[in-house]
Coordinates of C-alpha atoms in Angstrom, one line a residue:
Chain H
M1 CA -8.9 23.5 -5.3
N2 CA -10.5 20.8 -3.0
A3 CA -8.5 19.9 0.3
E4 CA -7.7 17.0 -1.7
Q5 CA -5.7 19.0 -4.3
V6 CA -4.1 21.2 -1.7
L7 CA -2.7 18.2 0.1
S8 CA -1.6 16.5 -2.9
Q9 CA 1.3 19.5 -3.4
F10 CA 3.5 18.1 -0.2
Q11 CA 3.3 14.3 -1.2
A12 CA 7.1 12.5 -1.3
T13 CA 8.2 11.5 -4.6
G14 CA 10.8 9.2 -3.1
V15 CA 13.3 11.3 -5.3
Q16 CA 15.2 12.6 -2.3
T17 CA 15.1 8.9 -0.4
C18 CA 14.7 6.3 -2.9
F19 CA 15.6 7.3 -6.7
H20 CA 18.9 9.2 -6.2
D21 CA 21.6 6.7 -7.5
R22 CA 23.5 6.5 -4.7
H23 CA 23.0 2.9 -3.9
I24 CA 25.8 0.3 -4.3
E25 CA 24.7 -2.7 -6.1
P26 CA 20.9 -2.8 -5.2
Q27 CA 18.7 -5.6 -5.5
I28 CA 15.4 -4.5 -4.1
Y29 CA 15.7 -0.6 -4.8
A30 CA 17.5 -1.1 -8.5
D31 CA 15.9 0.8 -11.6
L32 CA 12.8 2.2 -9.4
D33 CA 11.4 5.5 -10.3
G34 CA 7.8 5.7 -8.6
T35 CA 6.1 5.4 -11.8
N36 CA 7.4 1.6 -12.6
W37 CA 5.5 -0.2 -9.6
R38 CA 2.6 -1.9 -11.4
L39 CA 3.0 -5.5 -12.0
K40 CA 4.0 -5.1 -15.9
D41 CA 7.0 -3.0 -15.0
Y42 CA 7.7 -5.4 -12.6
E43 CA 7.8 -8.3 -14.8
A44 CA 10.0 -6.1 -17.0
R45 CA 12.4 -6.0 -14.5
G46 CA 12.6 -10.1 -14.1
G47 CA 9.8 -10.1 -11.6
Y48 CA 7.8 -13.5 -11.0
A49 CA 10.5 -15.0 -12.8
A50 CA 11.4 -16.5 -9.3
L51 CA 8.4 -17.8 -9.1
R52 CA 8.3 -19.3 -12.4
K53 CA 11.4 -21.1 -11.8
I54 CA 9.9 -22.8 -8.3
L55 CA 7.0 -23.7 -9.8
L56 CA 7.2 -24.3 -13.5
G57 CA 11.2 -25.2 -13.8
A58 CA 13.5 -22.7 -15.7
D59 CA 16.4 -23.6 -18.4
G60 CA 15.3 -27.2 -18.3
A61 CA 15.6 -27.6 -14.9
E62 CA 12.7 -29.0 -12.5
P63 CA 10.4 -27.4 -10.8
M64 CA 12.1 -26.7 -7.1
T65 CA 10.7 -28.5 -4.0
Q66 CA 10.2 -27.0 -1.0
D67 CA 13.7 -28.7 0.6
Q68 CA 15.6 -26.6 -2.0
V69 CA 13.7 -23.6 -1.9
I70 CA 14.6 -23.5 2.0
A71 CA 18.3 -24.9 1.3
T72 CA 18.7 -21.9 -1.2
V73 CA 17.3 -19.4 1.7
K74 CA 20.0 -21.2 4.5
E75 CA 22.8 -21.2 2.0
S76 CA 22.3 -17.3 1.1
A77 CA 22.8 -16.5 5.1
L78 CA 20.0 -14.1 4.8
R79 CA 19.1 -12.8 8.1
G80 CA 16.0 -11.2 9.4
R81 CA 16.0 -7.1 8.2
G82 CA 13.0 -6.2 10.9
G83 CA 15.4 -5.9 13.8
A84 CA 16.1 -9.2 15.1
G85 CA 18.8 -10.6 12.5
F86 CA 17.5 -14.3 12.8
P87 CA 18.8 -16.3 10.0
T88 CA 15.6 -16.8 7.6
G89 CA 16.5 -20.1 5.9
L90 CA 16.3 -21.8 9.9
K91 CA 13.1 -19.7 10.6
W92 CA 11.3 -21.3 7.8
S93 CA 12.7 -24.7 8.8
F94 CA 10.9 -24.7 12.1
M95 CA 7.5 -24.3 10.7
P96 CA 5.9 -27.9 10.9
R97 CA 5.2 -28.6 7.0
S98 CA 3.3 -31.6 7.8
F99 CA 0.5 -29.7 9.9
P100 CA -2.6 -31.0 8.7
G101 CA -4.3 -27.8 9.4
Q102 CA -4.2 -24.2 8.2
K103 CA -1.0 -22.3 8.9
Y104 CA -0.2 -18.4 8.2
L105 CA 2.2 -17.0 6.4
V106 CA 2.5 -13.1 8.1
C107 CA 4.4 -10.1 6.6
N108 CA 5.3 -7.5 9.6
S109 CA 5.3 -3.8 7.8
D110 CA 4.4 -2.2 11.0
E111 CA 7.3 0.0 10.4
G112 CA 7.3 2.4 13.3
E113 CA 10.9 1.7 14.9
P114 CA 11.8 5.6 15.1
G115 CA 14.4 6.7 12.5
T116 CA 13.4 3.3 10.1
C117 CA 11.5 4.4 6.9
K118 CA 12.9 1.5 4.3
D119 CA 9.8 -0.7 4.0
R120 CA 7.6 2.5 3.3
D121 CA 9.5 2.7 -0.2
I122 CA 9.9 -0.6 -0.7
L123 CA 6.0 -1.4 -0.4
Q124 CA 5.1 2.2 -1.8
F125 CA 7.6 1.5 -5.1
N126 CA 8.3 -2.0 -5.6
P127 CA 5.2 -3.6 -4.1
H128 CA 5.4 -6.6 -6.3
I129 CA 9.0 -7.6 -5.0
V130 CA 7.2 -8.4 -1.3
I131 CA 4.3 -10.2 -3.0
E132 CA 6.8 -12.6 -5.2
G133 CA 8.8 -13.1 -1.7
M134 CA 5.7 -14.0 0.1
I135 CA 4.6 -16.3 -2.3
I136 CA 7.6 -18.2 -2.5
A137 CA 7.8 -18.4 1.3
A138 CA 4.2 -19.5 1.6
F139 CA 5.3 -22.7 -1.2
A140 CA 8.5 -23.3 0.8
M141 CA 6.4 -23.9 4.3
G142 CA 3.3 -25.3 2.4
I143 CA 0.8 -22.2 3.5
S144 CA -2.0 -21.1 1.8
V145 CA -3.1 -18.0 3.3
G146 CA -1.1 -14.9 4.2
Y147 CA -1.4 -11.2 5.6
N148 CA 0.8 -8.0 5.3
Y149 CA 0.3 -5.9 8.5
I150 CA 1.3 -2.5 7.0
H151 CA 1.9 0.4 9.6
G152 CA -1.2 2.7 10.0
E153 CA 0.4 6.0 9.5
I154 CA 1.0 5.0 5.7
F155 CA -2.1 4.7 4.4
Q156 CA -1.7 5.8 0.8
T157 CA 1.2 3.0 1.3
Y158 CA -1.5 0.4 2.1
D159 CA -3.7 1.6 -0.6
R160 CA -0.9 0.9 -3.1
F161 CA -0.6 -2.6 -1.7
E162 CA -4.1 -3.2 -2.2
E163 CA -3.9 -2.2 -5.9
A164 CA -0.8 -4.5 -6.5
L165 CA -2.6 -7.6 -4.6
E166 CA -5.6 -6.7 -7.3
E167 CA -2.8 -6.8 -10.1
A168 CA -1.1 -10.1 -9.0
R169 CA -4.9 -12.0 -8.4
A170 CA -6.1 -10.9 -12.0
A171 CA -2.5 -12.3 -13.2
G172 CA -2.6 -15.4 -11.2
Y173 CA 0.0 -14.8 -9.1
L174 CA -2.4 -15.3 -6.1
G175 CA -5.2 -17.5 -5.8
D176 CA -5.9 -21.0 -6.2
Q177 CA -3.6 -23.5 -8.4
L178 CA -0.7 -20.7 -9.2
L179 CA 0.4 -21.0 -12.9
G180 CA -1.5 -24.0 -13.1
S181 CA 0.3 -25.9 -10.5
N182 CA -1.4 -27.8 -7.1
F183 CA 0.0 -24.6 -5.1
S184 CA -2.6 -22.1 -3.8
F185 CA -1.9 -19.1 -1.8
H186 CA -4.5 -16.2 -0.8
L187 CA -2.9 -12.9 0.1
H188 CA -4.7 -10.1 2.3
A189 CA -3.4 -6.6 3.5
F190 CA -4.0 -5.2 6.9
H191 CA -3.3 -2.2 8.7
G192 CA -2.5 -0.9 12.5
F193 CA -3.7 2.4 13.5
G194 CA -1.0 3.8 15.4
A195 CA 0.5 1.2 18.3
Y196 CA 4.5 0.9 18.1
I197 CA 4.0 -2.1 20.1
C198 CA 2.4 -4.1 17.1
G199 CA 5.8 -4.2 15.7
E200 CA 6.5 -6.9 18.0
E201 CA 5.6 -10.1 16.3
T202 CA 3.3 -11.7 19.2
A203 CA 1.1 -8.4 19.5
L204 CA 1.1 -7.8 15.9
L205 CA -0.9 -11.4 15.9
E206 CA -2.9 -10.1 18.7
S207 CA -4.0 -7.0 16.7
L208 CA -4.3 -9.3 13.3
E209 CA -7.0 -11.1 15.7
G210 CA -8.8 -7.8 16.2
K211 CA -7.6 -7.2 19.6
K212 CA -5.4 -4.8 21.7
G213 CA -1.7 -5.4 20.5
Q214 CA -0.4 -6.4 23.8
P215 CA 2.3 -9.3 23.7
R216 CA 2.1 -13.1 24.4
F217 CA 4.5 -14.9 26.5
K218 CA 6.8 -17.1 24.3
P219 CA 6.8 -20.0 24.2
P220 CA 4.8 -21.3 22.9
F221 CA 6.3 -19.4 19.8
P222 CA 4.5 -18.4 16.7
A223 CA 6.0 -21.5 14.6
S224 CA 3.9 -23.5 16.9
F225 CA 1.4 -21.2 18.4
G226 CA 0.7 -18.0 15.9
L227 CA -2.4 -16.7 14.1
Y228 CA -5.9 -18.0 15.6
G229 CA -3.5 -20.5 17.3
K230 CA -2.2 -21.8 14.2
P231 CA 1.6 -22.6 13.1
T232 CA 2.4 -18.9 11.6
T233 CA 5.7 -17.7 10.3
I234 CA 6.2 -14.0 10.5
N235 CA 9.1 -12.2 8.4
N236 CA 9.8 -8.5 7.7
T237 CA 9.2 -6.8 4.7
E238 CA 12.7 -6.3 3.4
T239 CA 13.0 -10.0 4.3
F240 CA 10.6 -10.9 1.9
A241 CA 11.6 -8.5 -0.9
A242 CA 15.0 -10.4 -0.8
V243 CA 14.0 -13.8 -1.6
P244 CA 13.3 -13.3 -5.4
W245 CA 16.8 -12.5 -6.1
I246 CA 18.0 -15.1 -4.0
I247 CA 15.8 -17.3 -5.8
R248 CA 16.8 -16.6 -9.2
N249 CA 20.7 -16.1 -8.5
G250 CA 21.5 -18.8 -6.1
G251 CA 22.0 -18.7 -2.8
A252 CA 26.0 -18.5 -3.1
A253 CA 25.6 -15.4 -4.9
Y254 CA 23.7 -13.7 -2.1
L255 CA 26.1 -14.7 -0.1
A256 CA 29.1 -13.4 -1.8
C257 CA 27.5 -10.1 -2.0
G258 CA 27.7 -9.8 1.6
K259 CA 30.2 -10.8 3.7
P260 CA 30.1 -14.4 5.4
N261 CA 27.1 -14.8 7.9
N262 CA 25.9 -11.5 6.8
G263 CA 24.7 -12.2 3.2
G264 CA 23.4 -9.8 0.5
T265 CA 22.3 -6.4 0.4
K266 CA 20.5 -4.2 3.3
I267 CA 19.0 -0.8 3.0
F268 CA 19.8 1.5 5.9
S269 CA 17.6 4.6 6.7
V270 CA 19.9 7.4 7.6
S271 CA 18.1 10.0 9.3
G272 CA 19.2 13.1 11.3
D273 CA 22.3 15.4 10.9
V274 CA 23.3 14.6 7.5
E275 CA 23.0 16.4 4.3
M276 CA 20.9 13.7 2.2
P277 CA 19.0 11.8 4.7
G278 CA 17.2 8.8 2.7
N279 CA 17.5 5.3 2.5
Y280 CA 20.6 3.6 0.9
E281 CA 20.5 0.0 -0.2
I282 CA 24.2 -1.3 0.3
P283 CA 25.9 -4.7 0.6
L284 CA 26.5 -6.0 4.1
G285 CA 29.8 -5.2 5.1
T286 CA 30.5 -1.8 3.6
P287 CA 31.8 0.3 5.9
F288 CA 30.3 3.3 8.4
S289 CA 32.1 5.8 6.6
K290 CA 30.7 5.0 2.9
L291 CA 27.3 4.9 3.7
L292 CA 28.0 8.7 5.9
E293 CA 29.6 9.6 2.5
L294 CA 26.5 8.1 0.9
A295 CA 24.1 10.6 2.8
G296 CA 26.2 13.4 2.0
G297 CA 28.2 13.5 5.4
V298 CA 27.5 15.3 8.3
R299 CA 25.8 18.7 8.2
K300 CA 28.0 21.2 7.0
G301 CA 30.2 23.0 9.5
R302 CA 29.8 20.3 12.1
T303 CA 31.4 17.4 12.8
L304 CA 30.0 13.5 14.3
K305 CA 29.4 13.3 17.4
A306 CA 27.3 9.9 17.7
V307 CA 25.3 7.8 16.0
I308 CA 22.0 5.5 16.8
P309 CA 23.4 2.4 14.3
G310 CA 19.9 0.2 14.6
G311 CA 16.6 2.1 15.5
S312 CA 15.9 4.3 19.0
S313 CA 16.0 0.8 20.7
S314 CA 19.8 0.5 19.8
P315 CA 22.6 1.7 22.1
V316 CA 24.1 4.9 20.7
L317 CA 27.6 4.2 19.5
P318 CA 30.4 7.7 20.1
A319 CA 31.6 9.0 16.5
D320 CA 35.1 7.2 17.0
V321 CA 33.7 3.8 17.4
M322 CA 31.2 4.1 14.8
M323 CA 33.9 5.1 12.3
Q324 CA 35.4 1.8 13.0
C325 CA 32.5 -0.1 12.0
T326 CA 31.3 -1.7 8.9
M327 CA 27.6 -2.0 8.2
D328 CA 26.7 -5.5 9.1
Y329 CA 25.3 -7.6 12.4
D330 CA 28.1 -8.7 13.5
S331 CA 30.7 -5.5 13.7
I332 CA 27.8 -3.5 15.0
A333 CA 27.3 -6.1 17.8
K334 CA 30.9 -6.2 18.4
A335 CA 31.0 -2.6 18.7
G336 CA 28.2 -2.8 21.3
S337 CA 25.5 -2.0 19.8
M338 CA 22.7 -3.9 17.5
L339 CA 22.2 -3.4 13.7
G340 CA 18.7 -3.8 14.0
S341 CA 16.1 -2.3 11.7
G342 CA 19.2 -0.6 9.8
A343 CA 18.1 2.8 10.7
L344 CA 20.9 5.3 11.7
I345 CA 20.2 8.5 13.8
V346 CA 23.1 10.9 12.9
M347 CA 23.6 13.1 15.8
D348 CA 26.3 16.0 15.4
D349 CA 28.6 18.1 17.6
S350 CA 25.6 20.5 18.6
R351 CA 23.8 17.9 20.2
D352 CA 22.6 17.8 23.5
M353 CA 22.5 14.2 24.5
V354 CA 19.7 14.6 27.6
E355 CA 17.4 16.3 25.3
S356 CA 17.7 13.2 22.7
L357 CA 17.5 10.9 25.5
L358 CA 14.5 12.5 26.9
R359 CA 12.5 12.6 24.0
L360 CA 13.2 8.7 23.2
S361 CA 12.2 7.8 26.7
Y362 CA 9.1 10.1 26.1
F363 CA 8.4 7.7 23.1
Y364 CA 9.0 4.5 25.2
M365 CA 6.6 5.8 28.3
H366 CA 4.1 6.7 25.4
E367 CA 4.0 3.1 23.5
S368 CA 4.6 0.9 26.6
C369 CA 1.4 -1.4 26.2
G370 CA 1.1 -1.4 30.1
Q371 CA 1.1 -5.1 30.6
C372 CA 3.7 -5.6 32.7
T373 CA 4.6 -3.4 35.5
P374 CA 8.5 -2.9 35.4
C375 CA 7.8 -1.4 31.6
R376 CA 4.5 0.3 32.4
E377 CA 6.0 2.1 35.8
G378 CA 9.8 2.1 34.8
T379 CA 9.6 3.8 31.3
G380 CA 7.4 7.3 33.2
W381 CA 9.7 7.0 35.9
M382 CA 12.8 7.6 33.7
W383 CA 11.3 10.1 31.4
R384 CA 10.6 11.8 35.0
V385 CA 14.5 11.8 36.4
I386 CA 15.6 12.4 32.8
D387 CA 13.4 15.6 32.5
R388 CA 14.4 17.0 35.7
I389 CA 17.9 16.5 34.9
L390 CA 17.6 18.5 31.7
N391 CA 15.9 21.2 33.9
E392 CA 18.3 21.2 36.4
H393 CA 16.7 19.7 39.0
G394 CA 18.7 16.9 38.7
R395 CA 19.7 15.1 42.0
E396 CA 23.3 13.5 43.5
G397 CA 22.5 9.8 42.3
D398 CA 19.9 10.3 39.4
L399 CA 22.4 8.3 37.2
D400 CA 22.8 5.4 39.5
L401 CA 18.9 5.5 39.8
L402 CA 18.7 5.5 35.8
N403 CA 20.6 2.8 35.9
S404 CA 19.1 0.8 38.3
L405 CA 16.0 1.6 36.8
A406 CA 17.2 0.3 33.4
D407 CA 18.5 -2.8 34.9
N408 CA 15.1 -3.6 36.5
I409 CA 13.4 -3.4 33.5
Q410 CA 15.6 -5.1 31.2
G411 CA 14.6 -9.0 30.7
R412 CA 12.1 -8.7 33.4
T413 CA 9.4 -7.9 30.8
I414 CA 7.2 -10.2 28.1
C415 CA 8.3 -9.1 25.2
A416 CA 11.5 -6.4 23.9
L417 CA 9.7 -3.1 24.4
G418 CA 11.3 -3.1 27.9
D419 CA 15.1 -3.7 26.9
A420 CA 14.4 -1.3 24.0
A421 CA 13.5 1.4 26.8
A422 CA 16.1 0.4 28.6
M423 CA 19.3 0.4 26.2
P424 CA 19.6 3.4 25.0
V425 CA 19.1 5.4 28.7
R426 CA 22.2 2.8 29.6
A427 CA 24.2 3.6 26.6
M428 CA 23.8 7.2 26.7
I429 CA 24.9 7.5 30.5
K430 CA 27.8 4.9 29.4
H431 CA 29.0 7.2 26.8
F432 CA 27.8 10.5 27.6
R433 CA 28.1 10.6 31.2
P434 CA 29.8 13.8 31.5
E435 CA 26.9 15.8 30.2
F436 CA 24.5 14.5 32.4
E437 CA 26.5 15.1 35.2
A438 CA 27.0 19.0 34.4
L439 CA 23.5 19.4 34.3
I440 CA 23.1 17.6 37.9
Q441 CA 26.5 19.8 39.1
Q442 CA 24.4 23.4 37.8
R443 CA 22.0 22.4 40.4
K444 CA 24.4 22.6 43.2
N445 CA 25.9 25.5 42.0
P446 CA 23.1 27.9 41.0
A447 CA 23.9 30.8 38.7
G448 CA 24.5 33.2 41.5
T449 CA 27.1 31.4 42.8
A450 CA 28.8 29.8 39.7
T451 CA 32.4 30.4 39.1
A452 CA 31.4 32.0 35.6
Chain L
M1 CA -6.5 33.4 14.7
S2 CA -9.7 32.5 16.9
A3 CA -9.4 31.3 20.2
P4 CA -9.5 27.9 21.3
H5 CA -12.4 25.9 22.5
A6 CA -12.8 22.9 24.8
H7 CA -13.9 19.5 23.5
S8 CA -17.7 18.7 24.3
H9 CA -17.6 15.1 25.5
A10 CA -21.7 15.1 25.0
E11 CA -21.8 13.8 21.4
T12 CA -23.7 11.1 21.4
E13 CA -25.9 11.8 18.6
A14 CA -26.1 8.4 16.8
L15 CA -25.1 9.1 13.0
P16 CA -25.9 6.2 11.2
L17 CA -23.0 4.7 8.7
S18 CA -23.3 5.1 4.9
D19 CA -24.4 2.1 2.9
E20 CA -20.9 2.7 1.1
A21 CA -19.2 2.3 4.8
L22 CA -21.1 -1.2 5.5
A23 CA -20.0 -2.2 1.8
R24 CA -16.7 -1.6 2.4
F25 CA -17.1 -3.6 6.0
D26 CA -17.9 -6.7 3.9
K27 CA -14.9 -6.5 1.6
E28 CA -12.7 -6.3 4.9
V29 CA -14.6 -9.3 6.6
A30 CA -13.8 -11.3 3.5
K31 CA -10.3 -11.3 4.3
Y32 CA -10.7 -13.5 7.1
P33 CA -12.2 -17.0 8.1
Y34 CA -15.9 -16.0 9.2
A35 CA -15.0 -17.2 12.8
Q36 CA -12.4 -14.9 12.9
R37 CA -14.1 -11.9 11.8
Q38 CA -13.5 -9.8 14.2
S39 CA -10.2 -9.2 12.6
A40 CA -11.7 -6.8 10.7
V41 CA -12.6 -4.5 13.5
M42 CA -9.4 -1.9 13.0
A43 CA -10.2 -1.4 9.6
C44 CA -14.0 -1.1 10.1
L45 CA -13.4 1.4 13.0
A46 CA -11.2 3.2 10.6
I47 CA -13.9 3.3 7.8
A48 CA -16.1 4.9 10.6
Q49 CA -13.9 7.3 11.6
Q50 CA -13.3 8.2 7.9
E51 CA -16.9 9.2 7.6
H52 CA -17.6 10.8 10.7
G53 CA -14.4 12.2 11.8
Y54 CA -14.3 10.0 14.8
V55 CA -15.6 6.9 16.5
S56 CA -18.6 7.2 18.2
Q57 CA -20.5 4.7 20.5
A58 CA -23.4 4.0 17.7
S59 CA -20.7 3.0 15.1
E60 CA -19.0 0.9 17.7
A61 CA -22.1 -1.0 18.3
V62 CA -22.7 -1.4 15.0
I63 CA -19.5 -2.9 13.8
A64 CA -20.0 -5.2 17.4
E65 CA -22.8 -6.5 16.1
R66 CA -21.5 -7.5 12.1
L67 CA -18.6 -8.6 13.8
G68 CA -19.8 -10.7 16.5
M69 CA -18.1 -9.2 19.2
P70 CA -19.2 -7.4 22.5
E71 CA -19.2 -3.7 22.2
I72 CA -16.6 -3.7 25.1
A73 CA -14.3 -5.6 22.8
V74 CA -14.5 -2.9 20.2
R75 CA -14.2 -0.3 22.7
E76 CA -10.7 -1.6 23.8
V77 CA -9.4 -1.8 20.4
T78 CA -10.5 2.5 20.1
T79 CA -9.1 3.3 23.2
F80 CA -5.8 1.1 22.5
Y81 CA -4.6 2.5 19.4
N82 CA -3.0 6.1 19.0
M83 CA -5.0 7.2 15.7
Y84 CA -8.7 6.3 16.5
N85 CA -10.2 9.6 17.6
Q86 CA -12.5 8.9 20.6
H87 CA -14.8 12.4 20.3
K88 CA -15.1 15.0 17.4
L89 CA -12.2 16.9 16.2
G90 CA -11.6 19.7 14.0
K91 CA -12.1 19.2 10.1
Y92 CA -8.5 18.5 9.6
K93 CA -6.2 16.5 12.1
L94 CA -2.6 17.4 12.0
N95 CA -0.5 14.9 13.6
V96 CA 3.5 16.5 13.3
C97 CA 6.1 13.7 14.3
T98 CA 8.4 15.1 17.0
N99 CA 10.3 11.8 17.5
L100 CA 14.3 11.6 17.8
P101 CA 15.3 11.8 14.1
C102 CA 12.3 14.2 13.3
Q103 CA 13.8 16.4 16.4
L104 CA 17.0 16.7 14.9
R105 CA 15.6 18.0 11.6
D106 CA 13.1 20.5 13.0
G107 CA 9.8 18.5 13.7
Q108 CA 9.3 20.2 17.2
K109 CA 9.8 23.5 15.1
A110 CA 7.3 22.6 12.9
L111 CA 4.8 21.8 15.5
H112 CA 5.7 25.1 17.3
H113 CA 5.2 27.2 14.3
L114 CA 1.8 25.9 13.5
E115 CA 1.0 26.4 17.4
Q116 CA 1.4 30.0 16.5
K117 CA -0.1 30.1 13.5
L118 CA -3.1 28.4 14.7
G119 CA -3.2 30.4 17.7
I120 CA -3.5 27.4 19.8
T121 CA -1.4 24.3 22.0
M122 CA -1.1 20.8 20.9
G123 CA -3.9 18.9 21.6
Q124 CA -6.3 21.7 20.8
T125 CA -8.9 22.6 18.1
T126 CA -9.0 26.2 16.5
A127 CA -12.4 27.6 17.3
D128 CA -14.0 27.9 13.9
G129 CA -13.3 23.9 14.1
L130 CA -10.7 23.6 11.4
F131 CA -7.8 22.4 12.8
T132 CA -7.1 20.0 15.4
L133 CA -3.2 19.7 16.1
Q134 CA -1.4 17.0 17.7
Q135 CA 2.0 15.9 18.5
S136 CA 2.6 12.1 17.1
E137 CA 5.2 9.5 17.5
C138 CA 7.4 8.0 14.7
L139 CA 4.9 8.2 11.4
G140 CA 7.8 6.0 9.9
A141 CA 8.9 8.5 7.4
C142 CA 12.2 9.8 9.1
A143 CA 14.1 10.8 6.0
D144 CA 11.0 13.1 4.7
S145 CA 11.2 15.1 8.1
P146 CA 9.5 17.4 9.1
V147 CA 6.6 15.0 8.5
M148 CA 3.0 15.8 9.1
L149 CA 0.1 13.4 8.7
V150 CA -3.5 15.0 7.9
N151 CA -6.5 13.4 8.7
D152 CA -5.0 9.5 9.3
R153 CA -4.4 8.9 5.5
T154 CA -2.2 11.6 3.9
M155 CA 1.3 12.3 4.4
C156 CA 3.0 15.7 4.2
S157 CA 6.7 15.6 3.6
F158 CA 9.4 18.0 4.1
M159 CA 6.8 20.4 5.9
S160 CA 9.2 23.9 6.4
N161 CA 7.5 26.9 7.7
E162 CA 6.8 28.0 4.3
K163 CA 5.0 24.7 3.1
L164 CA 3.2 24.8 6.4
D165 CA 1.6 28.0 5.9
Q166 CA 0.8 27.1 2.3
L167 CA -0.7 24.0 3.7
I168 CA -2.9 25.8 6.0
D169 CA -3.9 28.7 4.2
G170 CA -4.8 26.2 1.1
L171 CA -7.1 24.1 3.7
K172 CA -8.5 27.2 5.0
G173 CA -9.7 28.0 1.2
A174 CA -10.4 24.7 0.0
Q175 CA -13.9 24.2 -1.1
G176 CA -15.9 21.2 0.2

């Protein structure tokens, strides 16, 4: 065997994470099996029908206008699936459609938020749904060129997407005068190479321009000054993937399968202490307890201790709070955290929260781009303090120090990485303070004098 | 297992890039407006690394010239992104994710198992030059944990200790 053959034995098949029949009313992951990712398979599932409806008209109806497409997306209450949850239709309406120069459309597939692995399965097993969604978005905003920025670590998925692009070009879905209309759209794939910060949209744009991925000041926002200084709209992979269904079935139907202000289905990546980690596509508003059940429940013999509900940057929630939540933007926000990218990191009663927080703090220190002093210095400082607490060298006042550090990072940096580093620290101390205090106390009462 | 050895930083031999690599550069450059061809730098550096195993200063110079950018601007990119190798590593670079979701599902145990099996600690290369072992941040495959990326391009999933042993033994016996 050669090396490639050796490595091929260890490839993920998607069976555990995606093709498990434990989704509820899936739209994006519906009817996938790992082999049916090609253009002809996608068309057989109704793919590119939405694009035809817009450009050519369907069922005797006229082709759709840009305003109609945007109004449909607004009506659907689709909110950004990358983390911020911003209403997609509203974002599209910010684009200056009459701008005379070049405009750009960018897909953020730089999926590096710890816990998140949903976009990888979309791009790997259903790449054309993203391509179709991007073409529709480009039409709505009058954009002729787009890029999909794909996480560098999933290189096989990048290669897969390139192959899908070739298919779409050959079929006339990409290129000049699509389907005989006056609308032209060219789409290309770009890959990162290992920098969490590039998931931040302005860092992504810098990276796409061939530079270090350091975030820009906002304003100006990308809609007025984006890629190469031109008006640019950036959406997450899953956001684009939701669009064809909305156009085919209407905004009201999409809204109806979620809950008010939280339209549609959402893919949740469930990792950590569950029996069946994986991606689960369910309607927004589904109870967390149902999602946990789909993922096989907490590891056998264990009980739920806490959940980080929206990727590692979202504040941790204790089990009793989490069990009351439904999986949608508003419910998780009301509970004091964020739905974020929809990545749930589940922790059972055997987990040491200080040890868990230490690993997250190391990550933010490692990935801080170094541009802003509070983040560059503060992330390392927080990591060192948590490290000494875990190693029983913690000092009286260390928890106040950590909270103070977090306060002095959050809201004081160019981008949200600072907030993302600070929020987990504050939430862990807020909800699990006794664990931290116990370790600090152990230093004051060394083994020789301990009461035990 | 053989003892670890330190990296040599005196690797300045100017290996030329192949015609195939240069043709791939052209394909990347064509994705962007000509005035913005610097956008292809990430892809070109990755292609150079795939060919040589690392990004040499000579490769950076070739890329800088082709993309019309200063060499220092190329160097900024090489050094900013985690996956570019700034010097020669083992034939197989193994990146094991140990971030929290993986830590909860034996990612760190997988890293420790490889350290023991290879007789090195993370960051080192085996003396036979076959394996470099690195801890990595989120690979974006959290539900597949333990996960490991081999030579930047091949993700290996659900890597139990038995599978790790099979992978290492398989690569040792692999041809070519």
